[in-house]
Amino acid sequence: RMADQNGEVLDAMLALLDDPALRVRWQATFSLGELSSPQALEGLRKFLPAAAADATLRTAWLSSVHRHAATLSLDLLATAEG
């Protein structure tokens, strides 16, 4: 998990979420979901609108965020209450 320890690698992975190739964005979503970094979670959170618009990316996103479900749920509730 080099990206958890190396900011440059993590930044490169986050940039892949904007790649024009669907397969690259798909793999980046899965890869970021394996990390424990708060920055990776934030990247996945920001990628949600794009992922929601495409069935393949939506599946990848939902599969990738299972490790962060509690945090995302609390964020969602805080947003709803805010």
PDB file of C-alpha atoms in Angstrom:
ATOM      1  CA  ARG A   1       0.000   0.000   0.000  1.00  0.00           C
ATOM      2  CA  MET A   2       2.585   2.429  -1.164  1.00  0.00           C
ATOM      3  CA  ALA A   3      -0.043   5.107  -1.785  1.00  0.00           C
ATOM      4  CA  ASP A   4      -0.975   5.182   1.916  1.00  0.00           C
ATOM      5  CA  GLN A   5       2.618   6.172   2.684  1.00  0.00           C
ATOM      6  CA  ASN A   6       3.539   8.247  -0.360  1.00  0.00           C
ATOM      7  CA  GLY A   7       1.596  11.390  -1.156  1.00  0.00           C
ATOM      8  CA  GLU A   8       2.876  11.552  -4.725  1.00  0.00           C
ATOM      9  CA  VAL A   9       1.572   8.077  -5.489  1.00  0.00           C
ATOM     10  CA  LEU A  10      -1.775   8.901  -3.893  1.00  0.00           C
ATOM     11  CA  ASP A  11      -2.020  12.141  -5.883  1.00  0.00           C
ATOM     12  CA  ALA A  12      -1.335  10.211  -9.089  1.00  0.00           C
ATOM     13  CA  MET A  13      -4.057   7.702  -8.199  1.00  0.00           C
ATOM     14  CA  LEU A  14      -6.541  10.464  -7.444  1.00  0.00           C
ATOM     15  CA  ALA A  15      -5.765  12.092 -10.796  1.00  0.00           C
ATOM     16  CA  LEU A  16      -6.754   8.849 -12.513  1.00  0.00           C
ATOM     17  CA  LEU A  17     -10.354   9.474 -11.458  1.00  0.00           C
ATOM     18  CA  ASP A  18     -10.391  12.163 -14.177  1.00  0.00           C
ATOM     19  CA  ASP A  19      -8.887   9.953 -16.874  1.00  0.00           C
ATOM     20  CA  PRO A  20     -10.951   9.851 -20.073  1.00  0.00           C
ATOM     21  CA  ALA A  21     -10.817   6.037 -20.179  1.00  0.00           C
ATOM     22  CA  LEU A  22     -13.636   4.337 -18.286  1.00  0.00           C
ATOM     23  CA  ARG A  23     -11.504   1.317 -17.435  1.00  0.00           C
ATOM     24  CA  VAL A  24      -8.833   3.554 -15.839  1.00  0.00           C
ATOM     25  CA  ARG A  25     -11.411   5.345 -13.673  1.00  0.00           C
ATOM     26  CA  TRP A  26     -12.948   1.970 -12.803  1.00  0.00           C
ATOM     27  CA  GLN A  27      -9.611   0.557 -11.615  1.00  0.00           C
ATOM     28  CA  ALA A  28      -8.674   3.766  -9.781  1.00  0.00           C
ATOM     29  CA  THR A  29     -11.946   3.519  -7.852  1.00  0.00           C
ATOM     30  CA  PHE A  30     -11.176  -0.023  -6.707  1.00  0.00           C
ATOM     31  CA  SER A  31      -7.563   0.856  -5.874  1.00  0.00           C
ATOM     32  CA  LEU A  32      -8.502   3.904  -3.816  1.00  0.00           C
ATOM     33  CA  GLY A  33     -11.055   1.835  -1.916  1.00  0.00           C
ATOM     34  CA  GLU A  34      -8.249  -0.391  -0.653  1.00  0.00           C
ATOM     35  CA  LEU A  35      -6.451   2.505   1.018  1.00  0.00           C
ATOM     36  CA  SER A  36      -6.937   3.751   4.554  1.00  0.00           C
ATOM     37  CA  SER A  37      -5.920   7.309   3.712  1.00  0.00           C
ATOM     38  CA  PRO A  38      -8.437  10.071   4.443  1.00  0.00           C
ATOM     39  CA  GLN A  39      -7.393  11.641   1.129  1.00  0.00           C
ATOM     40  CA  ALA A  40      -8.390   8.466  -0.733  1.00  0.00           C
ATOM     41  CA  LEU A  41     -11.801   8.542   0.931  1.00  0.00           C
ATOM     42  CA  GLU A  42     -12.190  12.218   0.049  1.00  0.00           C
ATOM     43  CA  GLY A  43     -11.334  11.409  -3.560  1.00  0.00           C
ATOM     44  CA  LEU A  44     -13.977   8.700  -3.627  1.00  0.00           C
ATOM     45  CA  ARG A  45     -16.469  11.071  -2.038  1.00  0.00           C
ATOM     46  CA  LYS A  46     -15.808  13.697  -4.729  1.00  0.00           C
ATOM     47  CA  PHE A  47     -16.033  11.045  -7.447  1.00  0.00           C
ATOM     48  CA  LEU A  48     -19.538   9.986  -6.391  1.00  0.00           C
ATOM     49  CA  PRO A  49     -21.456  12.205  -8.861  1.00  0.00           C
ATOM     50  CA  ALA A  50     -19.468  10.830 -11.798  1.00  0.00           C
ATOM     51  CA  ALA A  51     -19.787   7.285 -10.496  1.00  0.00           C
ATOM     52  CA  ALA A  52     -23.513   7.629  -9.962  1.00  0.00           C
ATOM     53  CA  ALA A  53     -23.996   8.594 -13.604  1.00  0.00           C
ATOM     54  CA  ASP A  54     -22.531   5.345 -14.965  1.00  0.00           C
ATOM     55  CA  ALA A  55     -23.634   1.832 -13.965  1.00  0.00           C
ATOM     56  CA  THR A  56     -20.134   0.356 -14.260  1.00  0.00           C
ATOM     57  CA  LEU A  57     -18.528   3.098 -12.173  1.00  0.00           C
ATOM     58  CA  ARG A  58     -21.417   3.034  -9.702  1.00  0.00           C
ATOM     59  CA  THR A  59     -20.792  -0.666  -9.080  1.00  0.00           C
ATOM     60  CA  ALA A  60     -17.061  -0.056  -8.662  1.00  0.00           C
ATOM     61  CA  TRP A  61     -17.719   2.841  -6.270  1.00  0.00           C
ATOM     62  CA  LEU A  62     -20.176   0.912  -4.119  1.00  0.00           C
ATOM     63  CA  SER A  63     -17.780  -2.041  -3.969  1.00  0.00           C
ATOM     64  CA  SER A  64     -14.893   0.233  -3.053  1.00  0.00           C
ATOM     65  CA  VAL A  65     -16.393   2.217  -0.198  1.00  0.00           C
ATOM     66  CA  HIS A  66     -17.496  -0.712   1.961  1.00  0.00           C
ATOM     67  CA  ARG A  67     -14.459  -0.181   4.238  1.00  0.00           C
ATOM     68  CA  HIS A  68     -15.578   3.407   4.776  1.00  0.00           C
ATOM     69  CA  ALA A  69     -19.312   2.825   5.157  1.00  0.00           C
ATOM     70  CA  ALA A  70     -19.491   4.087   8.738  1.00  0.00           C
ATOM     71  CA  THR A  71     -17.651   7.312   7.951  1.00  0.00           C
ATOM     72  CA  LEU A  72     -19.684   7.953   4.819  1.00  0.00           C
ATOM     73  CA  SER A  73     -22.930   7.257   6.696  1.00  0.00           C
ATOM     74  CA  LEU A  74     -22.029   9.725   9.428  1.00  0.00           C
ATOM     75  CA  ASP A  75     -21.104  12.319   6.813  1.00  0.00           C
ATOM     76  CA  LEU A  76     -24.409  11.798   5.053  1.00  0.00           C
ATOM     77  CA  LEU A  77     -26.353  12.173   8.294  1.00  0.00           C
ATOM     78  CA  ALA A  78     -24.420  15.315   9.232  1.00  0.00           C
ATOM     79  CA  THR A  79     -25.161  16.783   5.817  1.00  0.00           C
ATOM     80  CA  ALA A  80     -28.864  15.980   6.165  1.00  0.00           C
ATOM     81  CA  GLU A  81     -28.991  17.605   9.596  1.00  0.00           C
ATOM     82  CA  GLY A  82     -26.913  20.630   8.550  1.00  0.00           C
TER      83      GLY A  82
END
